[in-house]
Coordinates of C-alpha atoms and ligand atoms in Angstrom, one line a residue:
M1232 CA 22.4 -8.9 -36.6
F1233 CA 21.9 -8.8 -32.8
Q1234 CA 21.2 -5.5 -31.2
I1235 CA 22.3 -4.7 -27.8
L1236 CA 21.2 -1.4 -25.8
V1237 CA 23.8 -0.4 -23.1
A1238 CA 22.1 1.6 -21.0
D1239 CA 24.2 2.4 -18.1
S1240 CA 28.0 3.5 -18.0
I1241 CA 29.7 0.3 -18.7
S1242 CA 33.6 -0.4 -19.1
E1243 CA 34.3 -0.1 -22.9
E1244 CA 37.2 -2.5 -22.5
G1245 CA 34.9 -4.9 -21.0
L1246 CA 32.4 -4.8 -23.8
A1247 CA 35.3 -5.6 -26.2
P1248 CA 33.8 -9.4 -26.9
L1249 CA 30.4 -7.6 -28.1
I1250 CA 31.8 -4.6 -29.9
S1251 CA 34.3 -7.0 -31.9
N1252 CA 31.6 -9.7 -32.7
E1253 CA 30.4 -9.2 -36.5
S1254 CA 27.1 -10.3 -35.7
I1255 CA 26.4 -7.9 -32.7
R1256 CA 25.6 -4.2 -32.8
V1257 CA 26.2 -2.2 -29.7
I1258 CA 24.1 1.1 -29.0
Q1259 CA 25.3 2.9 -25.8
N1260 CA 22.4 5.3 -24.8
K1261 CA 20.0 6.0 -22.0
V1262 CA 16.5 4.1 -22.4
S1263 CA 15.0 7.6 -22.4
E1264 CA 17.1 8.5 -25.6
V1265 CA 15.9 5.4 -27.7
E1266 CA 12.1 5.1 -26.7
D1267 CA 10.9 4.9 -30.2
I1268 CA 13.4 2.0 -31.3
L1269 CA 13.3 0.0 -28.0
H1270 CA 11.3 -2.9 -29.8
E1271 CA 14.4 -3.6 -31.9
F1272 CA 16.9 -4.6 -29.1
D1273 CA 17.7 -8.3 -28.5
A1274 CA 19.7 -7.6 -25.2
L1275 CA 19.8 -4.9 -22.6
L1276 CA 22.9 -4.2 -20.5
V1277 CA 22.5 -2.4 -17.4
R1278 CA 24.1 -1.6 -13.8
S1279 CA 21.8 -0.2 -11.0
A1280 CA 20.8 2.9 -12.6
T1281 CA 18.4 1.8 -15.2
I1282 CA 15.0 0.5 -13.5
V1283 CA 13.9 -2.5 -15.8
T1284 CA 10.0 -2.5 -15.1
E1285 CA 7.2 -4.3 -16.8
E1286 CA 6.1 -1.3 -18.6
L1287 CA 9.7 -1.2 -20.2
L1288 CA 10.0 -4.9 -20.8
S1289 CA 6.6 -4.5 -22.4
K1290 CA 8.0 -2.2 -25.0
M1291 CA 11.2 -4.3 -25.7
K1292 CA 9.3 -7.0 -27.9
N1293 CA 12.3 -8.5 -29.3
L1294 CA 14.4 -8.7 -26.0
Q1295 CA 15.9 -12.0 -25.1
I1296 CA 18.3 -11.4 -22.5
I1297 CA 19.0 -8.9 -19.8
A1298 CA 22.7 -8.6 -18.4
R1299 CA 23.3 -6.9 -15.2
A1300 CA 26.8 -5.9 -14.9
G1301 CA 27.2 -6.5 -11.1
V1302 CA 25.5 -8.4 -8.4
G1303 CA 22.2 -7.0 -7.1
V1304 CA 19.3 -7.4 -9.7
D1305 CA 16.8 -5.6 -7.4
N1306 CA 16.5 -2.7 -10.2
I1307 CA 15.0 -5.5 -12.4
D1308 CA 11.7 -7.0 -12.7
V1309 CA 12.8 -10.4 -12.8
T1310 CA 9.3 -12.0 -12.5
A1311 CA 8.1 -10.0 -15.3
A1312 CA 11.4 -10.8 -17.6
T1313 CA 10.5 -14.6 -16.7
K1314 CA 7.0 -14.2 -17.7
Q1315 CA 8.3 -12.6 -21.1
G1316 CA 10.6 -15.3 -21.5
V1317 CA 13.8 -13.1 -21.2
V1318 CA 16.8 -14.5 -19.6
V1319 CA 18.4 -12.5 -16.9
I1320 CA 22.1 -12.9 -15.8
N1321 CA 24.5 -11.0 -13.7
A1322 CA 28.2 -10.9 -12.7
P1323 CA 27.8 -12.3 -9.0
D1324 CA 31.6 -12.1 -8.1
G1325 CA 33.2 -9.6 -10.3
N1326 CA 33.0 -6.6 -7.8
T1327 CA 33.1 -8.5 -4.5
L1328 CA 36.7 -7.2 -3.8
S1329 CA 36.2 -3.5 -4.8
T1330 CA 33.0 -3.6 -2.7
A1331 CA 34.7 -4.8 0.3
E1332 CA 37.5 -2.5 0.1
H1333 CA 35.1 0.5 -0.3
T1334 CA 33.4 -0.8 2.9
F1335 CA 36.8 -0.7 4.6
A1336 CA 37.7 2.7 3.5
M1337 CA 34.1 3.8 4.7
M1338 CA 35.0 2.2 8.1
T1339 CA 38.4 4.0 8.5
S1340 CA 36.9 7.1 7.3
L1341 CA 34.1 7.1 9.8
V1342 CA 36.1 6.3 13.1
R1343 CA 39.0 8.9 12.0
H1344 CA 36.5 11.4 10.6
I1345 CA 38.5 11.8 7.4
P1346 CA 36.0 13.5 5.4
Q1347 CA 35.0 16.1 8.0
A1348 CA 38.8 16.6 8.7
N1349 CA 39.5 17.2 5.0
I1350 CA 36.7 19.7 4.6
S1351 CA 38.1 21.5 7.7
V1352 CA 41.7 21.7 6.4
K1353 CA 40.6 22.9 3.0
S1354 CA 38.7 25.7 4.7
R1355 CA 42.0 26.6 6.1
N1356 CA 41.5 25.6 9.7
W1357 CA 44.1 23.5 11.6
N1358 CA 41.7 22.1 14.3
R1359 CA 43.3 18.8 15.9
T1360 CA 40.9 18.4 18.7
S1361 CA 37.7 18.0 16.9
F1362 CA 38.8 15.1 15.1
V1363 CA 39.9 12.5 17.6
G1364 CA 39.2 9.4 16.4
T1365 CA 38.7 5.7 17.5
E1366 CA 41.4 2.9 17.0
L1367 CA 39.9 -0.3 15.1
A1368 CA 42.5 -2.6 16.6
G1369 CA 40.7 -4.6 19.5
K1370 CA 37.2 -3.4 18.7
C1371 CA 34.5 -5.6 17.8
L1372 CA 33.2 -5.6 14.1
G1373 CA 29.6 -6.8 13.7
I1374 CA 28.9 -8.1 10.3
I1375 CA 25.5 -9.0 9.1
G1376 CA 25.4 -11.3 6.3
L1377 CA 28.7 -13.2 5.5
G1378 CA 28.4 -14.0 1.8
R1379 CA 31.0 -13.0 -1.1
I1380 CA 31.5 -9.3 0.5
G1381 CA 31.0 -10.1 4.1
T1382 CA 33.8 -12.8 3.8
E1383 CA 36.1 -10.4 2.4
I1384 CA 35.4 -7.8 4.9
A1385 CA 35.9 -10.4 7.8
K1386 CA 39.3 -11.2 6.5
R1387 CA 40.5 -7.4 6.4
A1388 CA 38.9 -6.8 9.9
K1389 CA 41.0 -9.6 11.2
A1390 CA 44.3 -8.1 9.6
F1391 CA 43.3 -5.0 11.6
S1392 CA 43.0 -7.1 14.9
M1393 CA 39.6 -6.7 15.1
T1394 CA 37.2 -9.3 16.5
V1395 CA 34.4 -10.3 14.5
Q1396 CA 31.1 -11.2 15.4
V1397 CA 28.8 -12.6 12.4
Y1398 CA 25.0 -13.0 12.1
D1399 CA 24.1 -14.8 9.0
P1400 CA 21.5 -17.7 9.6
F1401 CA 22.8 -19.6 6.7
L1402 CA 26.5 -19.7 7.7
T1403 CA 27.9 -23.2 8.6
H1404 CA 29.8 -23.6 11.7
S1405 CA 32.9 -24.8 9.6
K1406 CA 33.2 -21.6 7.5
A1407 CA 33.0 -19.5 10.4
E1408 CA 35.8 -21.5 12.0
D1409 CA 38.0 -21.3 8.9
L1410 CA 37.6 -17.7 8.9
G1411 CA 38.3 -17.1 12.7
V1412 CA 35.1 -15.4 13.2
I1413 CA 32.5 -15.8 15.9
S1414 CA 29.1 -16.9 14.4
T1415 CA 26.4 -15.8 16.7
S1416 CA 22.8 -14.5 17.1
L1417 CA 21.4 -11.1 15.5
D1418 CA 21.0 -9.8 19.1
D1419 CA 24.6 -10.8 20.0
V1420 CA 26.0 -9.0 17.0
L1421 CA 24.0 -6.0 18.0
S1422 CA 24.7 -5.6 21.6
L1423 CA 28.5 -6.7 21.4
S1424 CA 29.7 -4.7 18.5
D1425 CA 31.6 -1.3 18.2
I1426 CA 31.0 -0.9 14.6
I1427 CA 28.1 -2.9 12.6
T1428 CA 28.1 -3.2 8.6
V1429 CA 25.4 -5.1 6.7
H1430 CA 26.1 -7.2 3.5
T1431 CA 22.7 -9.1 2.8
P1432 CA 20.6 -8.5 -0.1
L1433 CA 17.5 -6.6 0.2
T1434 CA 14.7 -9.1 0.8
K1435 CA 11.3 -9.0 2.7
E1436 CA 13.5 -10.5 5.7
T1437 CA 16.1 -7.9 5.5
K1438 CA 14.1 -4.9 4.8
D1439 CA 14.9 -2.5 8.0
L1440 CA 16.7 -5.2 9.6
L1441 CA 18.3 -2.4 11.5
S1442 CA 15.0 -1.2 13.0
Y1443 CA 14.1 1.1 15.7
D1444 CA 14.0 -2.1 18.1
N1445 CA 17.2 -3.5 16.9
L1446 CA 19.3 -0.2 17.0
A1447 CA 17.8 0.1 20.5
K1448 CA 20.0 -3.2 21.2
T1449 CA 23.2 -1.9 20.0
K1450 CA 25.9 -0.2 22.3
K1451 CA 25.8 3.5 23.0
G1452 CA 28.2 4.9 20.7
V1453 CA 28.0 2.4 17.8
Y1454 CA 29.0 3.1 14.4
V1455 CA 26.6 1.8 11.4
I1456 CA 27.8 1.1 7.7
N1457 CA 25.7 0.2 4.9
C1458 CA 27.4 -0.5 1.5
A1459 CA 24.8 -3.1 0.4
R1460 CA 21.3 -1.9 -0.3
G1461 CA 19.3 1.2 0.9
G1462 CA 16.5 -0.1 3.2
I1463 CA 18.7 -2.6 5.2
I1464 CA 18.9 0.1 7.9
D1465 CA 15.7 1.8 8.6
E1466 CA 16.5 5.3 7.4
Q1467 CA 14.1 7.1 9.8
A1468 CA 15.4 5.0 12.7
L1469 CA 18.6 6.0 12.0
V1470 CA 18.0 9.6 12.1
T1471 CA 16.4 9.2 15.4
Y1472 CA 19.2 7.4 16.9
L1473 CA 21.9 9.8 15.3
E1474 CA 19.7 12.9 16.7
N1475 CA 19.8 11.4 20.4
G1476 CA 23.6 10.4 20.0
H1477 CA 23.1 6.6 20.6
V1478 CA 24.6 6.2 17.0
A1479 CA 28.0 7.8 17.0
G1480 CA 28.2 8.0 13.1
A1481 CA 27.1 6.3 9.9
A1482 CA 29.0 5.5 6.6
L1483 CA 26.5 4.9 3.8
D1484 CA 27.0 4.3 0.1
V1485 CA 23.4 3.4 -0.6
F1486 CA 20.0 4.7 -0.1
E1487 CA 16.3 3.9 -0.1
V1488 CA 16.0 6.6 -2.9
E1489 CA 18.7 6.9 -5.2
P1490 CA 20.0 9.8 -5.6
P1491 CA 19.1 10.8 -1.9
L1492 CA 18.0 14.4 -2.9
D1493 CA 15.7 14.7 0.0
N1494 CA 17.1 12.5 2.7
R1495 CA 17.4 13.9 6.2
L1496 CA 20.4 11.6 7.0
L1497 CA 22.6 14.0 4.7
E1498 CA 22.4 16.9 7.1
F1499 CA 24.4 14.9 10.0
E1500 CA 27.9 15.9 10.2
Q1501 CA 28.5 12.4 11.8
V1502 CA 27.3 10.7 8.7
I1503 CA 29.6 10.1 5.9
V1504 CA 28.4 9.3 2.4
T1505 CA 29.3 8.1 -1.1
P1506 CA 27.1 7.9 -4.3
H1507 CA 26.8 3.9 -4.5
L1508 CA 30.6 3.7 -5.3
G1509 CA 31.2 0.3 -4.1
A1510 CA 31.7 -1.4 -7.3
S1511 CA 33.3 1.6 -8.9
T1512 CA 36.6 0.6 -9.6
K1513 CA 38.5 -0.1 -13.1
E1514 CA 39.1 -3.4 -12.0
A1515 CA 35.5 -4.4 -11.0
Q1516 CA 33.9 -2.7 -13.7
L1517 CA 36.3 -4.3 -16.3
N1518 CA 35.5 -7.9 -14.4
V1519 CA 31.7 -7.4 -14.4
A1520 CA 31.5 -6.1 -18.1
S1521 CA 33.6 -8.7 -19.6
Q1522 CA 31.8 -11.4 -17.7
V1523 CA 28.5 -10.4 -18.8
A1524 CA 30.0 -9.6 -22.4
K1525 CA 31.2 -13.2 -22.7
E1526 CA 27.8 -14.5 -21.5
I1527 CA 25.9 -12.7 -23.9
V1528 CA 27.9 -13.8 -26.8
H1529 CA 27.4 -17.5 -25.4
F1530 CA 23.7 -16.9 -25.2
F1531 CA 23.4 -15.7 -29.1
E1532 CA 25.9 -18.5 -30.2
G1533 CA 23.1 -20.9 -28.5
K1534 CA 25.6 -22.0 -25.9
P1535 CA 24.6 -22.5 -22.1
V1536 CA 24.9 -19.6 -19.9
T1537 CA 26.3 -20.0 -16.7
S1538 CA 25.2 -17.1 -14.5
S1539 CA 21.5 -17.3 -15.6
I1540 CA 19.3 -16.4 -12.7
N1541 CA 15.6 -16.9 -14.2
L1542 CA 15.1 -19.4 -17.0
P1543 CA 15.8 -23.0 -17.3
T1544 CA 17.0 -24.7 -20.5
L1545 CA 14.8 -27.4 -21.4
S1546 CA 12.6 -28.3 -24.4
R1547 CA 9.0 -27.4 -23.9
E1548 CA 7.8 -31.1 -24.3
V1549 CA 10.2 -32.1 -21.5
F1550 CA 9.1 -29.2 -19.3
E1551 CA 5.4 -29.9 -19.8
K1552 CA 6.1 -33.5 -18.4
I1553 CA 7.8 -32.3 -15.1
Q1554 CA 6.0 -29.3 -14.7
P1555 CA 3.9 -30.7 -11.6
Y1556 CA 6.8 -31.9 -10.0
Y1557 CA 9.0 -29.1 -10.6
E1558 CA 6.4 -26.8 -8.9
L1559 CA 5.8 -29.1 -6.0
A1560 CA 9.7 -29.5 -5.5
N1561 CA 9.9 -25.8 -5.5
K1562 CA 7.3 -25.3 -2.8
M1563 CA 8.7 -28.0 -0.7
G1564 CA 11.9 -26.2 -1.1
L1565 CA 10.2 -23.1 0.4
I1566 CA 8.5 -24.9 3.0
L1567 CA 12.0 -26.5 4.3
S1568 CA 13.4 -23.1 4.2
Q1569 CA 10.9 -21.4 6.4
C1570 CA 10.6 -24.4 8.8
M1571 CA 14.6 -24.9 9.3
K1572 CA 16.1 -21.7 10.4
E1573 CA 19.5 -22.7 10.8
A1574 CA 22.7 -23.4 8.5
V1575 CA 22.2 -26.6 6.7
K1576 CA 24.8 -29.1 5.7
E1577 CA 22.9 -31.7 3.6
V1578 CA 19.9 -31.5 1.3
N1579 CA 18.9 -35.1 0.4
I1580 CA 16.3 -36.0 -2.1
T1581 CA 14.5 -39.3 -2.7
Y1582 CA 12.3 -40.3 -5.7
A1583 CA 9.9 -43.1 -5.7
G1584 CA 7.5 -44.5 -8.3
L1585 CA 6.6 -42.8 -11.5
V1586 CA 8.6 -39.7 -11.0
T1587 CA 11.8 -41.6 -11.2
E1588 CA 11.2 -42.1 -15.2
L1589 CA 11.4 -38.2 -15.5
E1590 CA 14.4 -35.7 -15.5
T1591 CA 14.7 -35.6 -11.6
T1592 CA 18.0 -33.4 -11.7
F1593 CA 15.8 -30.6 -13.1
I1594 CA 13.1 -31.3 -10.2
S1595 CA 15.8 -31.3 -7.6
K1596 CA 17.2 -28.0 -8.9
S1597 CA 13.8 -26.5 -8.6
L1598 CA 13.5 -27.9 -4.9
L1599 CA 17.0 -26.4 -4.3
S1600 CA 16.2 -23.2 -5.8
G1601 CA 13.0 -22.8 -3.6
F1602 CA 15.3 -23.6 -0.7
L1603 CA 17.8 -21.1 -1.2
K1604 CA 15.6 -18.4 -2.4
S1605 CA 15.6 -16.4 0.7
R1606 CA 19.3 -16.7 1.5
V1607 CA 21.1 -15.2 -1.3
A1608 CA 21.5 -11.8 -2.9
S1609 CA 20.9 -12.7 -6.5
T1610 CA 17.9 -14.8 -7.6
V1611 CA 18.4 -18.3 -7.5
N1612 CA 17.0 -20.8 -10.0
E1613 CA 17.6 -24.0 -11.5
V1614 CA 20.3 -23.0 -13.4
N1615 CA 22.5 -21.6 -10.6
A1616 CA 20.9 -23.4 -7.4
A1617 CA 23.5 -26.4 -7.3
L1618 CA 26.4 -24.0 -7.9
I1619 CA 25.2 -21.6 -4.8
A1620 CA 24.6 -24.5 -2.6
K1621 CA 28.1 -25.8 -3.3
E1622 CA 29.4 -22.5 -2.5
R1623 CA 27.8 -22.1 0.7
G1624 CA 29.0 -26.0 1.8
I1625 CA 25.7 -27.5 1.4
T1626 CA 25.8 -31.2 0.2
F1627 CA 23.3 -32.0 -2.3
G1628 CA 22.3 -35.7 -3.1
E1629 CA 19.7 -37.5 -5.0
S1630 CA 18.6 -41.0 -4.9
Y1631 CA 15.6 -43.4 -6.3
S1632 CA 13.9 -45.7 -3.7
S1633 CA 12.4 -49.0 -4.9
S1634 CA 10.3 -49.1 -1.8
T1635 CA 6.5 -49.4 -2.2
S1636 CA 4.2 -47.2 -0.4
S1637 CA 0.5 -46.1 -0.9
F1638 CA 1.5 -43.4 -3.4
S1639 CA 2.4 -44.0 -7.2
N1640 CA 5.0 -41.6 -6.8
S1641 CA 6.5 -39.4 -4.2
I1642 CA 9.4 -36.9 -3.4
T1643 CA 10.9 -37.3 0.1
V1644 CA 13.5 -34.6 1.3
K1645 CA 15.6 -34.5 4.5
V1646 CA 17.3 -31.3 5.3
I1647 CA 20.1 -31.9 7.9
G1648 CA 21.4 -28.8 9.6
E1649 CA 24.0 -28.3 12.5
K1650 CA 21.3 -29.2 15.3
N1651 CA 18.4 -30.4 13.6
S1652 CA 16.9 -32.1 10.6
F1653 CA 13.5 -31.9 8.8
T1654 CA 11.7 -34.2 6.6
I1655 CA 9.1 -33.5 3.9
Q1656 CA 7.3 -35.8 1.7
G1657 CA 5.2 -34.4 -1.4
I1658 CA 3.1 -36.3 -3.9
Y1659 CA 1.4 -35.5 -7.2
V1660 CA -1.7 -37.3 -8.4
A1661 CA -3.2 -36.2 -11.9
D1662 CA -6.5 -34.6 -11.6
Y1663 CA -5.9 -34.2 -7.7
G1664 CA -2.9 -32.1 -7.8
T1665 CA 0.1 -31.6 -5.4
R1666 CA -0.2 -32.5 -1.8
I1667 CA 2.3 -32.7 1.3
V1668 CA 1.8 -35.9 2.9
M1669 CA 4.3 -36.1 5.8
L1670 CA 6.3 -33.5 7.8
N1671 CA 8.8 -34.5 10.3
G1672 CA 7.4 -38.0 10.3
F1673 CA 3.8 -37.0 10.9
K1674 CA 1.1 -38.1 8.3
I1675 CA -0.6 -35.1 7.0
D1676 CA -2.4 -34.0 4.0
F1677 CA -2.5 -30.6 2.7
N1678 CA -2.1 -28.5 -0.5
P1679 CA 1.1 -26.5 -0.6
S1680 CA -0.1 -23.1 -1.5
G1681 CA -1.1 -19.8 0.1
H1682 CA -0.2 -18.6 3.9
L1683 CA 0.3 -21.4 6.1
L1684 CA 1.2 -22.1 9.9
Y1685 CA 3.2 -25.2 11.0
I1686 CA 2.7 -25.7 14.7
Q1687 CA 4.3 -28.5 16.6
H1688 CA 2.6 -29.2 20.0
T1689 CA 1.8 -31.8 22.6
D1690 CA -1.4 -33.9 21.9
R1691 CA -3.6 -32.8 24.9
P1692 CA -7.4 -31.7 25.2
G1693 CA -8.0 -28.0 24.5
V1694 CA -4.7 -27.0 22.5
I1695 CA -6.5 -26.7 19.0
G1696 CA -9.3 -24.8 20.9
R1697 CA -7.0 -22.5 22.4
V1698 CA -5.1 -21.8 19.0
G1699 CA -8.7 -21.4 17.3
K1700 CA -9.6 -18.9 20.0
L1701 CA -6.3 -17.0 20.1
L1702 CA -6.7 -16.4 16.4
G1703 CA -10.4 -15.6 16.6
D1704 CA -9.8 -13.2 19.3
I1705 CA -7.7 -11.0 16.8
E1706 CA -9.9 -11.6 14.0
V1707 CA -7.7 -13.9 12.1
N1708 CA -9.9 -16.5 9.8
I1709 CA -8.8 -20.0 9.6
A1710 CA -9.4 -21.2 6.2
T1711 CA -8.5 -25.0 6.8
M1712 CA -6.9 -27.0 9.4
Q1713 CA -4.9 -30.1 9.3
V1714 CA -3.7 -32.2 12.4
G1715 CA -1.2 -35.1 12.5
R1716 CA 0.2 -37.3 15.5
K1717 CA 2.2 -40.1 16.1
E1718 CA 0.5 -41.4 19.3
I1719 CA -2.1 -40.4 21.6
G1720 CA -0.8 -37.7 24.1
G1721 CA 2.5 -37.5 22.2
E1722 CA 3.8 -34.9 20.0
A1723 CA 1.5 -33.6 17.3
I1724 CA 1.5 -31.0 14.5
M1725 CA -1.2 -28.5 13.1
I1726 CA -1.0 -27.3 9.5
L1727 CA -3.5 -23.9 9.5
S1728 CA -4.1 -22.1 6.3
F1729 CA -5.1 -18.6 6.0
D1730 CA -6.6 -16.1 3.4
A1731 CA -3.8 -13.5 4.1
P1732 CA -0.4 -13.4 5.4
L1733 CA 0.0 -13.6 9.3
Q1734 CA 1.7 -10.8 11.3
D1735 CA 4.7 -11.8 13.3
D1736 CA 3.1 -10.8 16.3
T1737 CA 0.5 -13.3 15.9
V1738 CA 3.3 -16.1 15.4
K1739 CA 4.9 -14.6 18.6
T1740 CA 1.7 -14.9 20.8
L1741 CA 0.8 -18.4 19.4
Q1742 CA 4.6 -19.5 20.2
K1743 CA 4.0 -18.6 24.0
S1744 CA 0.8 -20.5 24.3
Q1745 CA 0.5 -23.4 26.6
D1746 CA 1.5 -26.8 25.0
I1747 CA 2.9 -25.2 21.8
V1748 CA 6.5 -26.3 21.0
S1749 CA 7.3 -24.3 18.0
V1750 CA 5.4 -22.1 15.4
R1751 CA 6.5 -21.5 11.7
K1752 CA 5.1 -19.1 9.3
I1753 CA 5.0 -20.3 5.9
D1754 CA 4.2 -18.3 2.8
L1755 CA 4.1 -19.8 -0.7
Ligands
NAI2967 N1 27.5 -0.8 -3.0 C1 27.8 -1.3 -4.0 O1 28.0 -0.8 -4.8 C2 27.6 -3.0 -4.1 C3 26.5 -3.5 -3.4 N2 26.3 -4.8 -3.3 C4 25.3 -5.4 -2.6 O2 26.0 -6.1 -1.5 C5 25.0 -7.2 -1.0 C6 26.0 -8.3 -0.6 O3 26.4 -8.9 -1.8 P1 27.2 -10.4 -1.7 O4 28.1 -10.4 -0.7 O5 27.9 -10.5 -3.2 O6 26.0 -11.3 -1.7 P2 26.0 -12.9 -1.3 O7 24.8 -13.6 -1.9 O8 27.2 -13.6 -1.7 O9 25.8 -12.6 0.1 C7 24.7 -12.3 0.8 C8 24.6 -12.9 2.2 O10 23.6 -12.5 3.0 C9 23.2 -13.6 3.8 N3 21.6 -13.3 4.2 C10 20.4 -13.6 3.4 N4 19.7 -13.4 4.3 C11 20.1 -12.9 5.6 C12 19.4 -12.5 6.8 N5 18.1 -12.3 6.7 N6 20.2 -12.1 7.7 C13 21.5 -12.1 7.6 N7 22.1 -12.7 6.6 C14 21.3 -13.0 5.5 C15 23.3 -15.0 2.9 O11 23.2 -16.2 3.6 C16 24.5 -14.4 2.1 O12 25.6 -15.3 3.2 C17 24.0 -7.1 -1.9 O13 22.9 -6.4 -1.3 C18 24.6 -6.5 -3.1 O14 23.5 -6.1 -4.0 C19 27.2 -5.7 -4.2 C20 28.2 -5.1 -5.1 C21 28.3 -3.8 -4.9
HPV2968 O1 26.6 -5.0 -8.0 C1 25.7 -4.5 -7.1 O2 24.8 -4.9 -6.5 C2 26.0 -3.0 -7.0 O3 25.2 -2.5 -6.2 C3 26.9 -2.2 -7.9 O4 25.8 -1.3 -8.6 P1 26.5 -0.2 -9.9 O5 26.8 -1.4 -11.0 O6 27.8 0.2 -9.4 O7 25.6 0.7 -10.3

């Protein structure tokens, strides 16, 4: 008998496949109420309220699967779960429409002051002049993050006769064209929009995306909306811009700390709030609960699960053989993603030599998951990488080359974007390890790990010295340095490694230095 702990409030009807299954026992309780029997559960089902920490996982010795009845898995320590061999699944599209509709409800409420007017009338006032609103038709909506939810918002905004400006670095031109939206830079979205709504995952890149500096670039009188994740808008910065009147109002469904008991934003009349209700409809809850319930049944029946976001399903023996290539490919994907900052149409992988005898599909998926990791809300892994790439219009090709090179095996990847392309080649040699031996046609040789800088420059006397001095002046210690060039005086590259991550300001300063063409920070 498999025991499942349902720790958050989840649709009973959606749970039917579990409740009716004779080999499954469902217990609906908060974690704190079953502390002494946590070790007995085989599965844990949660929404966003239960925080699944490493400590909790260590108490759940029998746990095999965690199911998130929703999208965001930021309340689950997926790394700890993976380490513990626990599969994590989610329901990526069951609540898309409800969240988009809630965002739209927040937008209309915000610009027509509906919550404030409601309170006023119920307090027996009849004050029509204080609640004069703003029409949506003809206004510009800025959407940051055009994934599943952002896309549904865009369609609805078009129906309301709004113009839509979008910032999503991973959005292809054709998708934007199909939707009739303008795909542009973050700065354009900030400066041109009357209303800005965020729909990205909360990641290193999107934390405080609407910062002091970025809010300063917005129109005076702008409205902002966050129905994605607390922390994408810097709450302190928002307080400042509400206080000085630059931001006319905000609609917030999510907060950095939930519930937001001690949050200054709640004190503003022009801020309207809901308690993380985006996905709270009967339909969305039924969808997400039944999606994960069916997946859990499959999992216990030994069938493959389709929405796993962490573990691959390979035998240990096969995995051990491909592991070095699998890790190399993942690093190559991460390097490509950090060097190629634009929408990508194609990822082509070519294997040569001994590696072609292995299960390369799995290696390719590892590469793809490294490449997509920072671009989507839910964690990407080998199980879901190809599907996510397809959804995002990225064609993914794999081929074998018989051409002989100086390496006994190699993986070469070409990523083609709308304007540029980028090529990388990596090798694995037993007892030597994994190396990157080519970047964009430049021969090089470095270990893909740690904190790196990729600098493209002109091969002129003094460039390397200038970079060294610039970093030395700000006390940044270079651990290793590699240079590569195609011809004397032509284009050249440097790969520098450091003991700690570099500050973004350092990258900006280097970028301005003489003879430097481009600088990319790579964290692996
Ligand atoms: N309030 C609520 O109850 C709910 C909130 N959510 C949250 O909404 C957010 C969006 O969810 P989905 O649309 O389902 O995810 P998605 O993965 O379909 O879309 C996310 C989009 O953000 C884009 N993106 C990633 N990094 C970016 C960056 N630095 N700048 C601009 N765009 C970037 C990606 O390219 C992608 O298109 C997530 O944070 C999710 O957790 C989801 C459901 C309910
Ligand atoms: O699916 C998501 O990412 C959500 O934020 C929904 O959260 P909830 O399941 O309503 O606690």
